[in-house]
Short mmCIF file of C-alpha atoms and ligand atoms in Angstrom, two decimals:
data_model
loop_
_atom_site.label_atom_id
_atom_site.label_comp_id
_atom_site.label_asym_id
_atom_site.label_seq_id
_atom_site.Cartn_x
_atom_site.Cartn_y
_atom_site.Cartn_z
CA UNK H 1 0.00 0.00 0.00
CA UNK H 2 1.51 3.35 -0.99
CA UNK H 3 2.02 5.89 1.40
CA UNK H 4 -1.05 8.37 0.75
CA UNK H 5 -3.22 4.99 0.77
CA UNK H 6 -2.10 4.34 4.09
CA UNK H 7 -2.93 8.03 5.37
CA UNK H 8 -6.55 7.53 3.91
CA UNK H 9 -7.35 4.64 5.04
CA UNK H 10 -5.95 5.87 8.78
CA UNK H 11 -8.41 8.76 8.29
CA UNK H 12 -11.62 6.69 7.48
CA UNK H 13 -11.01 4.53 10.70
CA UNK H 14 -9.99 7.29 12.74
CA UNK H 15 -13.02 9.16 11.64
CA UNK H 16 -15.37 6.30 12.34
CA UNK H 17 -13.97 5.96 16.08
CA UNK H 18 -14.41 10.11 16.27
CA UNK H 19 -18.01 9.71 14.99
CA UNK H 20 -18.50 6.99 17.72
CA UNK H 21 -18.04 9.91 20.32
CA UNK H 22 -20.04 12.14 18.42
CA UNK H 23 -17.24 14.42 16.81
CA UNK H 24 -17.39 15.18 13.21
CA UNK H 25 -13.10 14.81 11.82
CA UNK H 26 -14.24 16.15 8.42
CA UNK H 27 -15.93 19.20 10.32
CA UNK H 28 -12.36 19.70 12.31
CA UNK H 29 -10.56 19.81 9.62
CA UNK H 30 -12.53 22.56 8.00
CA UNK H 31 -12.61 24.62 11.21
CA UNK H 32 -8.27 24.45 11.07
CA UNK H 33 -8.72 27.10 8.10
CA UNK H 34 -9.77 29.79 10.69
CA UNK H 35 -6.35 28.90 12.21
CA UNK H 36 -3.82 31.43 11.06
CA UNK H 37 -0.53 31.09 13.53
CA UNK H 38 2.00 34.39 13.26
CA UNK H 39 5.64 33.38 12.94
CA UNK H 40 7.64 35.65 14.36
CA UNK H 41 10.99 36.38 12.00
CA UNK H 42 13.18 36.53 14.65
CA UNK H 43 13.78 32.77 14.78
CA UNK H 44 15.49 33.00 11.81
CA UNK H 45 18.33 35.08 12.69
CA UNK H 46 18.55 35.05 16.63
CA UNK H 47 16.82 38.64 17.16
CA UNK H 48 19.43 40.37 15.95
CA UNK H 49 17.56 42.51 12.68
CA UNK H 50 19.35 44.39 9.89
CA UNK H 51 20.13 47.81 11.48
CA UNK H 52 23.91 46.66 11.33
CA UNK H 53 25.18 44.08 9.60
CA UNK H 54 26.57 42.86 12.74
CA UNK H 55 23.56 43.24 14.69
CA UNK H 56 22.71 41.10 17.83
CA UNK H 57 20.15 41.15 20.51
CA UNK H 58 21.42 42.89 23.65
CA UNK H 59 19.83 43.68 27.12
CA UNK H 60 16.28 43.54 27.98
CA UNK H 61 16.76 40.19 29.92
CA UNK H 62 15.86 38.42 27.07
CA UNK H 63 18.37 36.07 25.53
CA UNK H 64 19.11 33.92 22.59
CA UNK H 65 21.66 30.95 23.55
CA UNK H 66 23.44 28.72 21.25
CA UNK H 67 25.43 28.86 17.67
CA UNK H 68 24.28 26.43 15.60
CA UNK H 69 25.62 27.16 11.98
CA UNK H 70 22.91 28.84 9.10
CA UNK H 71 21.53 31.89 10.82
CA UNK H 72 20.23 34.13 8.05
CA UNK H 73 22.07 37.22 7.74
CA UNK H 74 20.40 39.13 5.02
CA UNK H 75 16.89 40.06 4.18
CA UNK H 76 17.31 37.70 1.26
CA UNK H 77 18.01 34.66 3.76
CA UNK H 78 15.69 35.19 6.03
CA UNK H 79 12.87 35.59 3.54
CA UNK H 80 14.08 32.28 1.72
CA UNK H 81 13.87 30.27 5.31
CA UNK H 82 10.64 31.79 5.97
CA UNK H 83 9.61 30.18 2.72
CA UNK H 84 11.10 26.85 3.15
CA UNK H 85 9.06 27.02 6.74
CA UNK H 86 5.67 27.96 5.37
CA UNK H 87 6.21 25.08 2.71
CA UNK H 88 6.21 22.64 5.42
CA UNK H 89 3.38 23.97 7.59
CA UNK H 90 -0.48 22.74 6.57
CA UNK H 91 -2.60 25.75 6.21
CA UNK H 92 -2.06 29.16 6.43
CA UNK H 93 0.58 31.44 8.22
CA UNK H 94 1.28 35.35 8.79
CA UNK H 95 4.24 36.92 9.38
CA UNK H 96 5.29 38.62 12.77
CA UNK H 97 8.11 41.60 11.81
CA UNK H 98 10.23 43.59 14.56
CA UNK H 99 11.15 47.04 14.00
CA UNK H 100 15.23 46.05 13.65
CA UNK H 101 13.85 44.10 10.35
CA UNK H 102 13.02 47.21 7.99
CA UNK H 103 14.69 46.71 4.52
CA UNK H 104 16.73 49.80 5.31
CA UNK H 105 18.85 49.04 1.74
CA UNK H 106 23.04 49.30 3.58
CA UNK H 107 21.60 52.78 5.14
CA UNK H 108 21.56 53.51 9.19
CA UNK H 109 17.76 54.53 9.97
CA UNK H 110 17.30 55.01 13.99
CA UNK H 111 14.74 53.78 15.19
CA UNK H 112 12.82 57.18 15.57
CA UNK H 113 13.44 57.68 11.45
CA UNK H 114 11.89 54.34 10.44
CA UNK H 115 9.10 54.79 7.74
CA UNK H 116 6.19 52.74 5.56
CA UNK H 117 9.20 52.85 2.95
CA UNK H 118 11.42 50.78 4.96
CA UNK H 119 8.71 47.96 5.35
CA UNK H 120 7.58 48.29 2.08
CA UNK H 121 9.28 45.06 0.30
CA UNK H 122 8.08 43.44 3.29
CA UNK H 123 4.38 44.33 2.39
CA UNK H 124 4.78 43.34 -1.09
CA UNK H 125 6.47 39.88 0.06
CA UNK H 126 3.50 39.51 1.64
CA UNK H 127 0.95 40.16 -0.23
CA UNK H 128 2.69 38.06 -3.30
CA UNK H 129 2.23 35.10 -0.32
CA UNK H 130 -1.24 36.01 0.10
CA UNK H 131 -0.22 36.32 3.95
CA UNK H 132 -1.27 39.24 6.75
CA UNK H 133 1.60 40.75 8.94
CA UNK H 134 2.04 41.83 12.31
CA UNK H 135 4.14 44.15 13.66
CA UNK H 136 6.47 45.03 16.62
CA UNK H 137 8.01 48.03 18.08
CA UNK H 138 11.75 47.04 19.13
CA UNK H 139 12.40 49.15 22.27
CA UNK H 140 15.61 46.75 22.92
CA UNK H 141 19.00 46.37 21.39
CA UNK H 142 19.67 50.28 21.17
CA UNK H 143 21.99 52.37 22.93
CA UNK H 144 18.94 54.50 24.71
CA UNK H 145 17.61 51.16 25.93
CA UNK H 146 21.20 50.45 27.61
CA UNK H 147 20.17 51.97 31.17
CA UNK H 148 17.37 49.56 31.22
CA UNK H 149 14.38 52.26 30.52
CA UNK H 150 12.85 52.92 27.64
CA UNK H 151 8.76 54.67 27.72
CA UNK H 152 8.94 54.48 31.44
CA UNK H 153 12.60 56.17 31.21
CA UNK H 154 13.42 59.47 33.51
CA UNK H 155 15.48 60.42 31.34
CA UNK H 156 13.01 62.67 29.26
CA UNK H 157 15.03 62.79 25.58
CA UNK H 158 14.93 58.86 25.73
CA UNK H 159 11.50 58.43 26.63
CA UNK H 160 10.63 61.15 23.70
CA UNK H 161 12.82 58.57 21.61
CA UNK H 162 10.73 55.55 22.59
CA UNK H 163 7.19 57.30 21.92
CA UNK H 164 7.92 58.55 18.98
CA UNK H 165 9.53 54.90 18.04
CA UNK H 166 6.09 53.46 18.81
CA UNK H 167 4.01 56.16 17.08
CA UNK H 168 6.12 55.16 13.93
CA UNK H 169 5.87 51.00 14.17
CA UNK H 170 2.22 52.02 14.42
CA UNK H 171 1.37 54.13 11.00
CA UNK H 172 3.64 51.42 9.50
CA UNK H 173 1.16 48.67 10.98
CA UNK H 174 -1.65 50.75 9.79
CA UNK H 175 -0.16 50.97 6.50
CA UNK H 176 0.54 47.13 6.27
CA UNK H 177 -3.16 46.07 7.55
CA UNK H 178 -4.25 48.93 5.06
CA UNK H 179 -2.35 47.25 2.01
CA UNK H 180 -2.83 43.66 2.72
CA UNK H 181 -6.24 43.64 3.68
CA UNK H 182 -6.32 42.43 7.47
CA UNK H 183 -5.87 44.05 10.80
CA UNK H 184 -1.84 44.34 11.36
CA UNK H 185 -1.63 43.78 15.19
CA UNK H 186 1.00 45.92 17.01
CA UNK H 187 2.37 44.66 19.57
CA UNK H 188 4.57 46.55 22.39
CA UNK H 189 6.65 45.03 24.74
CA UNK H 190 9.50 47.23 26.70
CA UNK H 191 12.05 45.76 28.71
CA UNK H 192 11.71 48.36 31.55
CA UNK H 193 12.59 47.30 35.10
CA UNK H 194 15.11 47.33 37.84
CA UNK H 195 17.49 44.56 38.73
CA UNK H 196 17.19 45.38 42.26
CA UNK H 197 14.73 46.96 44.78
CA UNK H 198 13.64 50.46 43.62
CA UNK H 199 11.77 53.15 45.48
CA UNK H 200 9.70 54.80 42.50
CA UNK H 201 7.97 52.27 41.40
CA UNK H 202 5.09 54.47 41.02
CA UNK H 203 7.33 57.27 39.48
CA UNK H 204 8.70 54.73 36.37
CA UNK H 205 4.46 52.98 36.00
CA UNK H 206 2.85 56.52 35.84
CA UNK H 207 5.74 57.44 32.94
CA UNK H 208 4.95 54.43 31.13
CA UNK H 209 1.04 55.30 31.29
CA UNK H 210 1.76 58.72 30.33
CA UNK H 211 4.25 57.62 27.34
CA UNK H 212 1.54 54.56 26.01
CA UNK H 213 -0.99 57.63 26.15
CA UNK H 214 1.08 59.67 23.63
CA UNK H 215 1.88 56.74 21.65
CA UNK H 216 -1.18 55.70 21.24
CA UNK H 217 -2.92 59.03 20.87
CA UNK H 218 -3.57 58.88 17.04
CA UNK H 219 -6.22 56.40 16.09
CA UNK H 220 -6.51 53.95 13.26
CA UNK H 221 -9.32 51.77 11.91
CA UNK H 222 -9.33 48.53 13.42
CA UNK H 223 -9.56 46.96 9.89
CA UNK H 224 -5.99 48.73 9.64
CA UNK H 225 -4.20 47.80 13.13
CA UNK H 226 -5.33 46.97 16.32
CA UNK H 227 -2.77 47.48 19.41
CA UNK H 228 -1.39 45.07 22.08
CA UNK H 229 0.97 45.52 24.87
CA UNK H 230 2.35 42.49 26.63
CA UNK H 231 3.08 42.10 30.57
CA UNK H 232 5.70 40.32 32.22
CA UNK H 233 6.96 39.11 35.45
CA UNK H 234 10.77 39.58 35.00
CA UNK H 235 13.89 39.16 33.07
CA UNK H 236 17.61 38.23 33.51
CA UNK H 237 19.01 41.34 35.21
CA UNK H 238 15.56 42.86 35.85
CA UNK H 239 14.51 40.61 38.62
CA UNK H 240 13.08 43.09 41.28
CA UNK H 241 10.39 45.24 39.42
CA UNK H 242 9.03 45.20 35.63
CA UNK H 243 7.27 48.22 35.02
CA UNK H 244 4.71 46.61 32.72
CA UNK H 245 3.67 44.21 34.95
CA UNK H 246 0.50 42.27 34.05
CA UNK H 247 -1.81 44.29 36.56
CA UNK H 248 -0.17 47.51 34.53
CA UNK H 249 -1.10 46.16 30.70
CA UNK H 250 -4.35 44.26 31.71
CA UNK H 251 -5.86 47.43 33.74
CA UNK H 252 -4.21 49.91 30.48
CA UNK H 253 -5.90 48.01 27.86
CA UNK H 254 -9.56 47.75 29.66
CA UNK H 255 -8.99 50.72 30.55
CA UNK H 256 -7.75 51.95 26.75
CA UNK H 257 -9.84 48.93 24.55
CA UNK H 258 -6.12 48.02 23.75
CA UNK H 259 -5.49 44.16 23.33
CA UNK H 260 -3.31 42.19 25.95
CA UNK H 261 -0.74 40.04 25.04
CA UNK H 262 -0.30 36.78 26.54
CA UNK H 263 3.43 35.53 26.38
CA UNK H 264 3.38 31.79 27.93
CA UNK H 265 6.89 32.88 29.53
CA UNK H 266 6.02 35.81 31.20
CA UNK H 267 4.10 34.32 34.08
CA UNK H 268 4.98 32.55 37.75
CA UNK H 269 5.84 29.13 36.25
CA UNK H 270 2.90 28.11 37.89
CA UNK H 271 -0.01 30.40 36.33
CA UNK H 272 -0.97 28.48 32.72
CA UNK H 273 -1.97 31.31 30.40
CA UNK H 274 -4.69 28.96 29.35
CA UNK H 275 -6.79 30.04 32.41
CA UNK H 276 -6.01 33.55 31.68
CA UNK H 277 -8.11 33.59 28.27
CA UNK H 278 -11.63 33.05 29.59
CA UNK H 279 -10.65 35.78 32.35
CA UNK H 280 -9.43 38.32 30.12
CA UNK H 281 -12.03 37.77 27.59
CA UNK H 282 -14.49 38.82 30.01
CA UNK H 283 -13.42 42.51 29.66
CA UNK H 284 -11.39 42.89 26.94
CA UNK H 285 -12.15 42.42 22.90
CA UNK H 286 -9.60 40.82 21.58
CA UNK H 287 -6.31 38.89 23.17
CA UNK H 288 -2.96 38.27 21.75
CA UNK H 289 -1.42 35.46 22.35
CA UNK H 290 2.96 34.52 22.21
CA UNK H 291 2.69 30.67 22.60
CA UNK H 292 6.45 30.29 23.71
CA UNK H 293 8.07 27.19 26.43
CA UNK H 294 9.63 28.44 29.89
CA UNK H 295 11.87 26.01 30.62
CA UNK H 296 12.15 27.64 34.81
CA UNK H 297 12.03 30.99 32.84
CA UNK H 298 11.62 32.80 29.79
CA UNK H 299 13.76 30.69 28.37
CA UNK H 300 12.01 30.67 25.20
CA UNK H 301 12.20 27.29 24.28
CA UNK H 302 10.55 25.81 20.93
CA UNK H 303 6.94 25.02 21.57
CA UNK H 304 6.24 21.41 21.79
CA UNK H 305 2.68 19.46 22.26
CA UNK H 306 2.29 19.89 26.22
CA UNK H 307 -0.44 20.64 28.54
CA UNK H 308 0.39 24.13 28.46
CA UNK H 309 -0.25 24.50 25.06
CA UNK H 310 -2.96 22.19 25.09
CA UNK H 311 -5.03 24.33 27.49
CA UNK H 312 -4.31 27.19 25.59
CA UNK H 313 -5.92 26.12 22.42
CA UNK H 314 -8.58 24.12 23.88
CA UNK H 315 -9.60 27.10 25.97
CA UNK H 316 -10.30 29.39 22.71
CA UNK H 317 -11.46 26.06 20.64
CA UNK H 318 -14.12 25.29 23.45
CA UNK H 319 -15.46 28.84 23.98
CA UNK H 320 -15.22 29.42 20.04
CA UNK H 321 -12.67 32.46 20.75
CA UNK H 322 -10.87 31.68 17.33
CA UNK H 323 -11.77 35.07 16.33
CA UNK H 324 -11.04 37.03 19.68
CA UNK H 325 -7.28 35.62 19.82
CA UNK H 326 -4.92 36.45 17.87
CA UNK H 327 -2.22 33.36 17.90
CA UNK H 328 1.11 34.60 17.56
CA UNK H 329 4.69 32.10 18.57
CA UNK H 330 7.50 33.78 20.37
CA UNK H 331 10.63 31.51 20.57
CA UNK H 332 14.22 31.83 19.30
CA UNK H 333 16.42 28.79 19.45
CA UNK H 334 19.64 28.96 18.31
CA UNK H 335 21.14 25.89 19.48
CA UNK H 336 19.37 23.75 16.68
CA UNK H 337 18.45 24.11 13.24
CA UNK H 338 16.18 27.08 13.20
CA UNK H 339 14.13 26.14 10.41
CA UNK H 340 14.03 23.02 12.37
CA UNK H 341 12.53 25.22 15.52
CA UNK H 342 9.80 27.01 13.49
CA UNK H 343 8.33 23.67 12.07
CA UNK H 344 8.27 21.47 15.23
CA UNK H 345 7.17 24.58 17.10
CA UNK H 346 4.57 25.56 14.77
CA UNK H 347 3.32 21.99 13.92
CA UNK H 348 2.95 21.46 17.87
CA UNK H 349 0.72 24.25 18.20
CA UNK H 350 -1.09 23.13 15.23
CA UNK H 351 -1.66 19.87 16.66
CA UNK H 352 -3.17 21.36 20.07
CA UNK H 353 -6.09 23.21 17.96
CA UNK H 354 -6.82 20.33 15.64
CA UNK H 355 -6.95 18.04 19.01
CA UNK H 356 -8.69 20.93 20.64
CA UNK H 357 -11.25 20.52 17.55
CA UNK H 358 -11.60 17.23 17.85
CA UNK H 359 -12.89 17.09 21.40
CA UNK H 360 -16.82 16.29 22.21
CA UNK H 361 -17.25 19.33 24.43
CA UNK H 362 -20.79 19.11 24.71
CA UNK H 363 -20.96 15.52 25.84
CA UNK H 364 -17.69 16.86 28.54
CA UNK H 365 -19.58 20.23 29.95
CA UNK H 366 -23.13 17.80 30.28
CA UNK H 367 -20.92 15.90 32.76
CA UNK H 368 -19.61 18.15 34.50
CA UNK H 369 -23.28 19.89 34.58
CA UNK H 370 -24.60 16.69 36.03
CA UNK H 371 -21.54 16.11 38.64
CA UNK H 372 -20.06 12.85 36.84
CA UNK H 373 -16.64 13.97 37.48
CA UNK H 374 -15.05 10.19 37.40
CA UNK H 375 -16.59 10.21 33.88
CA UNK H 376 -15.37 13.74 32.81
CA UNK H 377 -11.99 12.54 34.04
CA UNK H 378 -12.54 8.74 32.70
CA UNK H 379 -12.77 11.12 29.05
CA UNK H 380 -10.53 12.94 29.13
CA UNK H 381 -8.49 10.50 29.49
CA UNK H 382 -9.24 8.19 26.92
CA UNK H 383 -8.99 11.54 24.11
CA UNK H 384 -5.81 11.59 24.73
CA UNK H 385 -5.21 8.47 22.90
CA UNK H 386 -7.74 8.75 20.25
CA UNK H 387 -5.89 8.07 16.68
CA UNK H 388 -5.47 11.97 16.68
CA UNK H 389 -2.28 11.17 14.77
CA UNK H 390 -4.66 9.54 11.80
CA UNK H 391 -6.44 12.97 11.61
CA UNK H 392 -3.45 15.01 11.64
CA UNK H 393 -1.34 13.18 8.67
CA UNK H 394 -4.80 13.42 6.31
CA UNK H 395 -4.51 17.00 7.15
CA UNK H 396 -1.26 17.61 6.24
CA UNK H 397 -1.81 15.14 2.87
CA UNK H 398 -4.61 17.27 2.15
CA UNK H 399 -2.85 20.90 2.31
CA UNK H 400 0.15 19.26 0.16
CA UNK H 401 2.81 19.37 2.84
CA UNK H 402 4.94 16.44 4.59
CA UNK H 403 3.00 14.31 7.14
CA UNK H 404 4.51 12.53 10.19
CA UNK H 405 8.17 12.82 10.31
CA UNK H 406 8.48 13.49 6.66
CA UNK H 407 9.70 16.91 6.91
CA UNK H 408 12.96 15.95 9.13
CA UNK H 409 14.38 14.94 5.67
CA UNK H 410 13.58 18.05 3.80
CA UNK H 411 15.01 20.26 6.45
CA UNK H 412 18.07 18.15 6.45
CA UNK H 413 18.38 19.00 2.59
CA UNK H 414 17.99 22.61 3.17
CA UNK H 415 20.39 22.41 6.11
CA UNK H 416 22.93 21.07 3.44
CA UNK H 417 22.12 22.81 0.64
CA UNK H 418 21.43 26.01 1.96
CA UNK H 419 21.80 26.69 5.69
CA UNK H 420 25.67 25.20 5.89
CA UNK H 421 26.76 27.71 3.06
CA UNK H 422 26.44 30.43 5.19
CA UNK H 423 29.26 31.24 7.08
CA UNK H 424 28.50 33.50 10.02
C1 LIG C 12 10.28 39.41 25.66
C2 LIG C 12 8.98 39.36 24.95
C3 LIG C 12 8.97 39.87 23.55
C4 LIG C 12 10.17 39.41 22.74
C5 LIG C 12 10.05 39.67 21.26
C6 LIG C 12 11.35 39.54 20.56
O1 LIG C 12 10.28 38.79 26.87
O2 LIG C 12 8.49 38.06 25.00
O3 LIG C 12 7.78 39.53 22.95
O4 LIG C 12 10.43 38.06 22.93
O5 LIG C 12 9.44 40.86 21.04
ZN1 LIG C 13 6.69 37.68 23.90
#
């Protein structure tokens, strides 16, 4: 039996034992298409953008670790891995830019110069892909980020810096939901905080509110961009206090209909962000989410098929929230093949909302309703070894890309071919 037999005849038994607990594969399958997942670029090249050809993350307690050979060094690169990616990934993508990734043509733009021209090629990539973008603000990496302030800085020339950075990723965003035809969603994260125990807390939280108010003071359609600032408990070397905690961004954007971002790293590594959604949801629009995997921290990890991630996407499957999240990933690897990172990563998240999809809610909630908790348990169980692996490989036969382990090979071509070529 060929290959593709063997995935359809997987399906039609897998769908007959799905039916037998009253969930409809076929009708799964359909719902994945609502599922667009934003990669975020800066797997490709460690966060280190194209402001400098020598560019590299720095400060902001956020850290890439590792060397493994093929980082993409050039616009050109890191649009040809972003390719080879999306060829391996069922259904469709966007793409998440930073700031630091403008196509700023061998030229030195600071970050308070950037323009829609800069970002242009990116739009245009885009849109040739038939793909929406997202956008980021990068208030990191930069000499007036070095004392550990940026919008909630003292220092009032850098803070003027920072606003008028964000005001700028903004009309860009605008301009890229306005070209391609779906909301761009901005997303601001600053690494403000103090490594040890400061005084003026209060001083450095009511700058920040002050500096998101100027920011954010021009308004654009929502079919253009839609804002989110993301929260967070700490980072290397800013252990003691992070301005924009997650009482700051959740209270700003009720407060400000802004959308809050989610990061799965940004919490006490007990608190599962997918018991956040149906909170937040309650009083605010829209939620962003960066599906990421603390490993004891923010260590950023590649995102892999746990109960984290499970929660997460059976949360907004369950409650039909696929239109109220945005899904964005927010990992950077660099000890393994990075095109490597984005399809396991990507693929696990996947996996979570086609399981998620796949669940008999109804038939789960009418337990719970009627206090059979052995049964809701006994169930829950026994889903987790439904032939959810059947489902998945049809999928990915039926959007043209690799199923099962198939794509380890094709990376390992491009690792060859392509990704060992470059020397760093
Ligand atoms: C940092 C935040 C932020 C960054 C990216 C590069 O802790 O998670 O989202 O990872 O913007
Ligand atoms: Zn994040």
């Amino acid at each position: 039996m060929s290959k593709t037999e063997l995935i359809k005849k997987a399906y039609e038994l897998a769908k007959e034992q799905y039916a037998a607990i009253g969930v409809d594969t076929d009708a799964a399958l359909k719902k994945m298409g609502e599922l667009a997942i934003s990669l975020h670029c800066w797997q490709t090249d460690d966060v280190g953008g194209f402001e400098t050809p020598d560019a590299e993350l720095g400060g902001g307690g956020i850290k890439t670790t590792g060397n493994y050979p093929g980082k993409a060094r050039t616009i050109e690169e890191m649009r040809a891995d972003l390719d080879k990616v999306m060829s391996l990934l069922p259904g469709k993508q966007r793409l998440n830019l930073h700031a630091i990734y403008g196509d700023f043509g061998g030229e030195f733009v600071d970050r308070d110069q950037i323009e829609v021209k800069h970002f242009q090629s990116w739009i245009d990539w885009a849109k040739a892909r038939g793909i929406g973008l997202d956008f980021n603000a990068t208030c990191f990496s930069h000499p007036k980020a070095e004392d550990g302030f940026t919008l909630s800085s003292k220092n009032e020339g850098n803070r003027k810096f920072w606003v008028e950075h964000v005001k700028r990723c903004r009309a860009i965003s605008a301009e890229m939901g306005k070209q391609l035809g779906t909301p761009c969603v901005h997303n601001t994260w600053i690494p403000d905080g103090t490594k040890d125990i400061p005084v003026d807390r209060n001083g450095y939280r009511a700058t920040l509110r002050k500096s998101l108010d100027e920011a954010f003071a021009e308004e654009y359609p929502k079919e253009f961009m839609k804002d989110a600032v993301e929260s967070k408990v700490f980072g290397i070397g800013v252990e003691s206090m992070t301005v924009g905690s997650h009482d700051f961004y959740l209270g700003y954007a009720i407060k400000n209909n802004k959308l809050i971002c989610l990061d799965s790293g940004h919490f006490h590594p007990t608190e599962v962000v997918g018991d956040k959604i149906s909170s937040c949801l309650q009083f605010v629009d829209e939620l962003l989410l960066h599906v990421t995997r603390p490993v004891r921290w923010d260590s950023d990890h590649v995102v892999t098929l746990n109960e984290d991630v499970q929660l997460i996407a059976s949360e907004i499957v369950r409650n039909d929230f696929m239109s109220r999240v945005n899904v964005g990933l927010d990992f950077f690897d660099a000890s393994i093949n990075r095109i490597g990172a984005y399809v396991v990563g990507t693929r696990a998240a996947q996996k979570a909302f086609l399981i998620a999809m796949l669940e008999p809610t109804k038939t789960l909630v009418e337990l719970e309703e009627a206090g059979q908790n052995f049964e809701r348990l006994a169930m829950l169980e026994e889903l987790k070894t439904m032939p959810f692996a059947a489902v998945w490989d049809y999928y990915c036969l039926q959007e043209g890309v690799p199923s099962g382990a198939d794509y380890i090979a094709e990376i390992q071509q491009y690792e060859k071919e392509t990704l060992r070529k470059r020397s760093s």
